[in-house]
Amino acid sequence: MELFFETLTGLREKLATKKVSPTEVLDALKKRVEAVEPSIRAFNHIDWETARAEAAALTPEDLAKPLGGVPVAIKDVMAVKGQPLTCSSRILKGFVSPYDACVIEKLRAAGAIPLGRANMDEFAMGSSTENSADGPTHNPWDTGRIPGGSSGGSAACVSADEAIVALGSDTGGSIRQPAALCGCVGLKPTYGRVSRYGLVAFASSLDQIGPLSKTVEDSARILQVIAGHDARDNTSAAEPVPDYLSGLNQGVKGLKLGVPKEYFIHGIDPEVEKIIRDAIQHLSDLGAEIVDISLPHTNYALASYYIVAPAEASANLARFDGVRYGARVKDGKDVIDTYCRTREKGFGSEVKRRIILGTYVLSSGYYDAYYLRAQKVRTLIRRDFSEAFGKCDAILTPTTPTPAFKIGEKTEDPMQMYLADVFTIAVNMAGICGLSLPCGFAAQGKHGRLPVGLQIIGKAFDEATLLRVGQAYEQSTEWRKERPACA
Amino acid sequence: MEYEAVIGLEVHVQVKTHSKMFCGCKNEFGAPPNTHTCPVCLGMPGVLPTPNLEAVKKTVLTGLMLGCEINRICKFDRKSYFYPDMPKNYQISQYDQPLCLDGGVVLGKYAFPKDAQKDPIASAKKNVRLIRIHLEEDVAKSFHFETTSGIDFNRAGTPLMEIVTQADIASPEEAFAFLSTLQQTLSQARISDADMEKGQLRCDCNISVRPKGQLEFGTKCEIKNMNSISGVRRAVAYEITRQIQTISNGGKISQETRRWDDAAGQTYLMRTKEQAHDYRYFPDPDLMPMRTDLGLVESMKQQMPETPSMREERYMRDYALNDYDASVLSSDIDLSHYFEGVLNAAQGDRQKVAKAIANFIINDLLGLLGGADQTLADCKIMPEHFGGLVSCVDAGKISSKQAKEVFVEMFATGKEPSTIIQEKGMVQISDEGALESFAKQAIEANPKSVDDYRAGKMAALNALKGQAIKLSKGKANPQLIGEVLEKLLNA
């Protein structure tokens, strides 16, 4: 088997036993990237030379570390010292990060090599990776379709075996939704579980970094390394980090898994619904107790999200003004003109739409009616989940209402695009954790096979249960062995 | 018609901390441009703020000293507006849950400008109420050159305290007294050097006028850009006159921000209300709300230093100093420490000695320092030596007149008083044998005084005493020589 097909767990074994060297891994990945990247376009940039130098510098002690010698693809929204950091935006064209994000420091300390800048929707705003200044990424299962977003590059590169594993960020579903649409595993940890220091903020109270991987165990291994308190992130939690691997194979016997009726709504693709129902039945067959639950405020999640997230974004993106870094128009008449035209030229239309929306809802006289009210709705959503978790250990839902849609299909209709995240957003609003993993294929698309994802939602800081349920499902099914058409 | 002014102040104070408000960069004035910067205070993509506990503590301390209520839960908010000196284009500030609420500053007589201290208002102990004190980050400093502008980000992100008063101030002199009291309180507690000329204390004044007796406020103008406390006095005075004249001439005051030009002695229009910003405040999602009731307030209460006004009262109560002496000695923390050091070293009755020390400091030392262009830190007189000198006078070893001479010498040389007294031969003669010889000479030379004394005229003794002291060339201990004379005359 080619090295690039390896999982993180498999590759680590080969590296630890010196069956392969980190340089050989890079060579294999380079070959793969050269072969499939023209049709996938998962990366904005890959600095092979630096990666090779870092691989060559790894000591035997480094190679004994949990991620020793493993290249990790990084969504182009996390700071890696000396590497471009563009957030797939024209406004950051040419910007090179002067520092490492906390997660990058942690990856390096565990022996990993950050490799490549994965494409994304500009500033993580989007569900299809079409809102990228670098052009869209293509779904490896059907290159005429979107890979999901905003971490579309991260999902596509893992799915197409251009990367062993990747980091993404999830504000309203941006890890789980592309993972589902590309047929890989994606984990959004609990808010505060992973430091956001060095993650370019979209919506600070919702953003969280997490892994996209080929298997559940691989995600557990990455989470193990990146989780934990960081003094530089005031919102990071001082919760202890458990051993995510030790309980992985405990199975689902004795676990209660809730199924919320609000997630099987009108508008869900019938094929997707059937696949999810089958997956739930499968977990029941494995010994889990399935219980019906209700999350009554689910309906309000999307609307309140589109107030909170743009409001925070409007302030977070104010710093991109061309004064200190990034692209700047040269011929501004004065400072205001320079700001206006730099931002006019630098931002794409979806980003502008959200900045305007966010500016509006925070305006004097509107704050109480919009932002404050949305925050109150958020409390109700959180309460829904805490009540539900009184009855179950984890919740099962579809990750997305449909499989991957065609490139260009929804770009003219933002509401349709926003609905792609309808099942993932509430998890961010509640600040809890969610995992998406492959659970079957819809007989749609160019090759008649489009991946469908099962979402498992867990209590705050209970990623271990998500991983345990995911592992039980994954290891008792064969979906992880499927490869996309581009392979 | 008679008008009255209504004035409220917004005072920004740079908090003296080791590092900036939300990052680890040094908080230092005067370093080469852009040498104290990092990704956080430059607003680089992806960075996050970490609150500086030292700044929070100092703000709480300020609140406690000014009698504020400390908010149990407070939070930081984002204040959005675009300006090149603001790296993130929003400022982290506090909106509706600031650290401190209410409180006030009592205006002491001697906080007023010298020429206004006789005004009855100066003695009225007026309390200027505060609305709030909050903590925020400062912006960078812009420099405008001929064709370009430069920005120095050293100041960006340094902690800044904003103190907002009620519209309780009624005159330029009260504004002066408020700021000088605040300045003393903050600098003495080492919260800020609060030097207006260095921009460590910046003050915006909201001024309106109304016919005397009217309850409704007039339209206010905000005045900016004063760089000294006396400049504030001048600007406020100018603006009150301008507004009264405008109204008297049938004009209307429009709500606007005006800039003070100290050289021209005038305010100029900067912007009108129509150009006012909508700051779109909202809670900063990068920063968790803070609890102050879990030990922070209690521990700060224990660390609370004495304020100048508290110390002034103590000096009046414990040492019976008059209000003027007490206020001068409390006006500067170093001077207070010096005064108390001298007092500790001096022997004798506390109140008497304290008054003597106060006199030396206020009448002699401050003048000498001023004349020599020195500060207290340069002063060569050790508190122990100073105390020794006062003890000498109190014990009658030298006269107060001699002591003044010694003090000048101590100031010049730093020598011990006993050395100077010896060198100058100032030692009083207290030896009974020696005194007896002067007394006998005086008795022999003044038979008339002796007769007068024996006839019961007690004043004659003083005449004899004067003669005897004169014979001793002023060195005889005045009290002892009297006793010796009496003994001889009554024998």
Coordinates of N, CA, C and O in Angstrom, one line a residue, chain B residues 256-339:
Chain B
E256 N -20.8 70.2 20.5 CA -19.6 70.0 19.7 C -18.4 69.7 20.5 O -18.4 69.9 21.7
T257 N -17.4 69.2 19.9 CA -16.1 68.9 20.5 C -15.1 70.0 20.1 O -15.0 70.3 18.9
R258 N -14.5 70.6 21.1 CA -13.6 71.7 20.8 C -12.2 71.4 21.3 O -12.0 70.7 22.3
R259 N -11.2 72.0 20.6 CA -9.8 71.7 20.9 C -9.2 73.0 21.5 O -9.4 74.1 21.0
W260 N -8.5 72.8 22.7 CA -7.9 73.9 23.4 C -6.5 74.2 22.8 O -5.7 73.3 22.6
D261 N -6.2 75.5 22.4 CA -4.9 75.8 22.0 C -4.3 76.7 23.1 O -4.8 77.9 23.2
D262 N -3.4 76.2 23.9 CA -2.9 76.9 25.1 C -2.2 78.2 24.7 O -2.3 79.2 25.3
A263 N -1.4 78.1 23.6 CA -0.6 79.3 23.2 C -1.5 80.4 22.8 O -1.3 81.6 23.1
A264 N -2.6 80.1 22.0 CA -3.5 81.1 21.6 C -4.5 81.5 22.7 O -5.2 82.5 22.6
G265 N -4.7 80.6 23.6 CA -5.6 80.8 24.7 C -7.1 80.7 24.3 O -7.9 81.5 24.7
Q266 N -7.3 79.8 23.3 CA -8.7 79.7 22.7 C -9.1 78.3 22.5 O -8.2 77.4 22.3
T267 N -10.4 78.0 22.4 CA -10.8 76.7 21.9 C -11.3 76.8 20.5 O -11.8 77.9 20.0
Y268 N -11.1 75.7 19.7 CA -11.5 75.7 18.3 C -12.4 74.5 18.0 O -12.2 73.5 18.7
L269 N -13.3 74.6 17.1 CA -14.2 73.5 16.8 C -13.4 72.3 16.2 O -12.6 72.5 15.3
M270 N -13.6 71.1 16.7 CA -13.1 69.9 16.1 C -14.1 69.2 15.3 O -13.9 68.8 14.2
R271 N -15.2 68.8 16.0 CA -16.3 68.2 15.3 C -17.6 68.4 16.0 O -17.7 68.7 17.1
T272 N -18.7 68.3 15.2 CA -20.0 68.6 15.7 C -20.7 67.2 16.1 O -20.1 66.2 15.7
K273 N -21.8 67.3 16.7 CA -22.5 66.1 17.2 C -22.9 65.2 16.0 O -22.9 64.0 16.2
E274 N -23.2 65.8 14.9 CA -23.6 65.0 13.7 C -22.5 64.0 13.3 O -22.8 63.0 12.7
Q275 N -21.3 64.4 13.6 CA -20.2 63.5 13.2 C -19.9 62.4 14.3 O -18.9 61.7 14.3
A276 N -20.7 62.4 15.4 CA -20.4 61.5 16.5 C -20.5 60.0 16.1 O -21.2 59.7 15.2
H277 N -19.6 59.2 16.7 CA -19.5 57.8 16.4 C -20.6 57.0 17.0 O -21.1 57.3 18.1
D278 N -21.0 55.9 16.4 CA -21.7 54.8 17.0 C -20.7 53.8 17.3 O -20.2 53.1 16.4
Y279 N -20.4 53.6 18.6 CA -19.2 52.7 18.9 C -19.6 51.2 19.0 O -18.7 50.4 19.1
R280 N -20.9 50.9 18.8 CA -21.3 49.5 18.7 C -20.7 48.6 19.8 O -20.1 47.6 19.6
Y281 N -20.8 49.1 21.1 CA -20.3 48.3 22.2 C -20.9 47.0 22.3 O -22.1 46.8 22.1
F282 N -20.1 46.0 22.5 CA -20.7 44.6 22.9 C -19.6 43.9 23.7 O -18.4 44.2 23.6
P283 N -20.0 43.0 24.6 CA -19.1 42.3 25.4 C -18.0 41.6 24.6 O -18.3 40.9 23.7
D284 N -16.7 41.8 25.0 CA -15.6 41.2 24.3 C -15.7 39.7 24.5 O -15.5 39.2 25.6
P285 N -15.9 38.9 23.4 CA -16.0 37.5 23.6 C -14.7 36.8 23.9 O -14.7 35.6 24.2
D286 N -13.6 37.5 23.8 CA -12.3 36.9 24.1 C -12.0 36.9 25.5 O -11.0 36.4 26.0
L287 N -12.8 37.7 26.3 CA -12.4 37.9 27.7 C -13.6 37.5 28.6 O -14.7 37.9 28.4
M288 N -13.3 36.6 29.6 CA -14.4 36.2 30.5 C -14.7 37.3 31.4 O -13.8 38.1 31.8
P289 N -15.9 37.4 31.9 CA -16.3 38.3 33.0 C -15.4 38.0 34.2 O -15.0 36.9 34.4
M290 N -15.1 39.1 35.0 CA -14.3 38.9 36.2 C -15.1 39.0 37.4 O -16.0 39.9 37.5
R291 N -14.7 38.2 38.4 CA -15.3 38.3 39.7 C -14.4 39.1 40.6 O -13.2 38.8 40.6
T292 N -14.9 40.1 41.3 CA -14.0 40.9 42.2 C -14.2 40.5 43.7 O -13.5 40.9 44.5
D293 N -15.3 39.7 43.9 CA -15.7 39.4 45.2 C -15.1 38.1 45.8 O -15.5 37.7 46.8
L294 N -14.2 37.5 45.1 CA -13.6 36.3 45.5 C -12.2 36.6 46.1 O -11.3 35.9 45.9
G295 N -12.1 37.6 46.9 CA -10.9 37.9 47.6 C -10.1 39.1 47.1 O -9.3 39.7 47.8
L296 N -10.4 39.5 45.8 CA -9.7 40.6 45.2 C -9.9 41.9 46.0 O -9.0 42.6 46.4
V297 N -11.2 42.3 46.2 CA -11.5 43.5 46.9 C -11.0 43.5 48.3 O -10.3 44.5 48.8
E298 N -11.2 42.4 49.0 CA -10.7 42.3 50.4 C -9.2 42.5 50.5 O -8.7 43.2 51.3
S299 N -8.4 41.8 49.6 CA -7.0 41.9 49.7 C -6.5 43.4 49.3 O -5.6 43.9 49.8
M300 N -7.3 44.0 48.4 CA -6.9 45.4 48.0 C -7.2 46.3 49.2 O -6.5 47.3 49.4
K301 N -8.3 46.0 49.9 CA -8.6 46.9 51.1 C -7.5 46.9 52.1 O -7.2 47.9 52.7
Q302 N -6.9 45.7 52.2 CA -5.8 45.6 53.2 C -4.6 46.3 52.7 O -3.8 46.7 53.5
Q303 N -4.4 46.4 51.4 CA -3.3 47.1 50.9 C -3.5 48.5 50.6 O -2.6 49.2 50.1
M304 N -4.7 49.0 51.0 CA -5.0 50.4 50.6 C -4.1 51.4 51.4 O -4.1 51.4 52.6
P305 N -3.4 52.2 50.6 CA -2.6 53.2 51.3 C -3.4 54.4 51.8 O -4.5 54.5 51.4
E306 N -2.8 55.1 52.7 CA -3.5 56.3 53.2 C -3.5 57.4 52.1 O -2.5 57.6 51.4
T307 N -4.7 58.0 51.9 CA -4.7 59.0 50.9 C -4.2 60.3 51.5 O -4.2 60.5 52.7
P308 N -3.9 61.3 50.6 CA -3.4 62.6 51.1 C -4.4 63.2 52.1 O -4.0 63.8 53.1
S309 N -5.7 63.1 51.8 CA -6.6 63.8 52.7 C -6.7 63.1 54.0 O -6.9 63.7 55.1
M310 N -6.6 61.7 54.0 CA -6.6 61.0 55.2 C -5.4 61.4 56.1 O -5.5 61.6 57.3
R311 N -4.3 61.5 55.4 CA -3.0 61.9 56.1 C -3.1 63.3 56.7 O -2.7 63.5 57.9
E312 N -3.7 64.2 55.9 CA -3.8 65.6 56.4 C -4.6 65.6 57.7 O -4.3 66.2 58.6
E313 N -5.7 64.8 57.7 CA -6.6 64.8 58.9 C -5.8 64.2 60.1 O -5.9 64.6 61.2
R314 N -5.0 63.2 59.8 CA -4.2 62.5 60.9 C -3.2 63.5 61.4 O -3.1 63.6 62.7
Y315 N -2.6 64.3 60.6 CA -1.6 65.3 61.1 C -2.3 66.3 62.0 O -1.7 66.7 63.0
M316 N -3.4 66.7 61.6 CA -4.2 67.7 62.4 C -4.6 67.1 63.7 O -4.5 67.8 64.8
R317 N -5.1 65.9 63.6 CA -5.6 65.2 64.8 C -4.5 64.8 65.8 O -4.5 65.2 67.0
D318 N -3.5 64.2 65.3 CA -2.4 63.6 66.2 C -1.4 64.6 66.6 O -0.8 64.5 67.7
Y319 N -1.1 65.6 65.7 CA 0.0 66.5 66.0 C -0.4 67.9 66.2 O 0.4 68.8 66.3
A320 N -1.7 68.1 66.1 CA -2.3 69.4 66.2 C -1.7 70.4 65.3 O -1.6 71.6 65.6
L321 N -1.3 70.0 64.1 CA -0.8 70.9 63.1 C -2.0 71.7 62.5 O -3.2 71.2 62.5
N322 N -1.8 72.9 62.0 CA -2.9 73.6 61.4 C -3.1 73.1 60.0 O -2.3 72.3 59.5
D323 N -4.3 73.5 59.4 CA -4.7 72.9 58.1 C -3.7 73.2 57.0 O -3.4 72.3 56.2
Y324 N -3.1 74.3 57.1 CA -2.1 74.7 56.0 C -0.9 73.7 56.1 O -0.5 73.1 55.1
D325 N -0.3 73.7 57.3 CA 0.9 72.8 57.5 C 0.6 71.4 57.1 O 1.3 70.7 56.4
A326 N -0.6 70.9 57.6 CA -1.0 69.5 57.3 C -1.1 69.3 55.9 O -0.7 68.2 55.3
S327 N -1.7 70.2 55.1 CA -2.0 70.0 53.7 C -0.7 70.0 52.9 O -0.5 69.2 52.0
V328 N 0.3 70.9 53.3 CA 1.5 71.0 52.6 C 2.3 69.7 52.8 O 2.8 69.0 51.9
L329 N 2.3 69.2 54.1 CA 3.1 68.0 54.4 C 2.5 66.8 53.8 O 3.2 65.8 53.5
S330 N 1.2 66.8 53.5 CA 0.5 65.6 52.9 C 0.5 65.6 51.4 O 0.1 64.7 50.7
S331 N 0.9 66.8 50.8 CA 0.7 66.9 49.4 C 1.7 66.1 48.6 O 1.4 65.8 47.4
D332 N 2.7 65.6 49.2 CA 3.7 64.8 48.5 C 4.1 63.6 49.3 O 4.5 63.8 50.5
I333 N 4.1 62.4 48.8 CA 4.3 61.3 49.6 C 5.7 61.2 50.2 O 5.9 60.9 51.3
D334 N 6.7 61.7 49.4 CA 8.1 61.7 49.8 C 8.2 62.7 51.0 O 8.9 62.4 51.9
L335 N 7.6 63.8 50.8 CA 7.7 64.8 51.9 C 7.0 64.3 53.2 O 7.6 64.5 54.3
S336 N 5.9 63.6 53.0 CA 5.2 63.0 54.2 C 6.1 62.0 54.9 O 6.3 62.0 56.1
H337 N 6.7 61.2 54.1 CA 7.6 60.2 54.6 C 8.8 60.8 55.4 O 9.2 60.4 56.4
Y338 N 9.3 61.9 54.7 CA 10.5 62.6 55.3 C 10.1 63.2 56.7 O 10.7 63.1 57.7
F339 N 8.9 63.9 56.6 CA 8.4 64.6 57.8 C 8.3 63.5 59.0 O 8.7 63.7 60.1

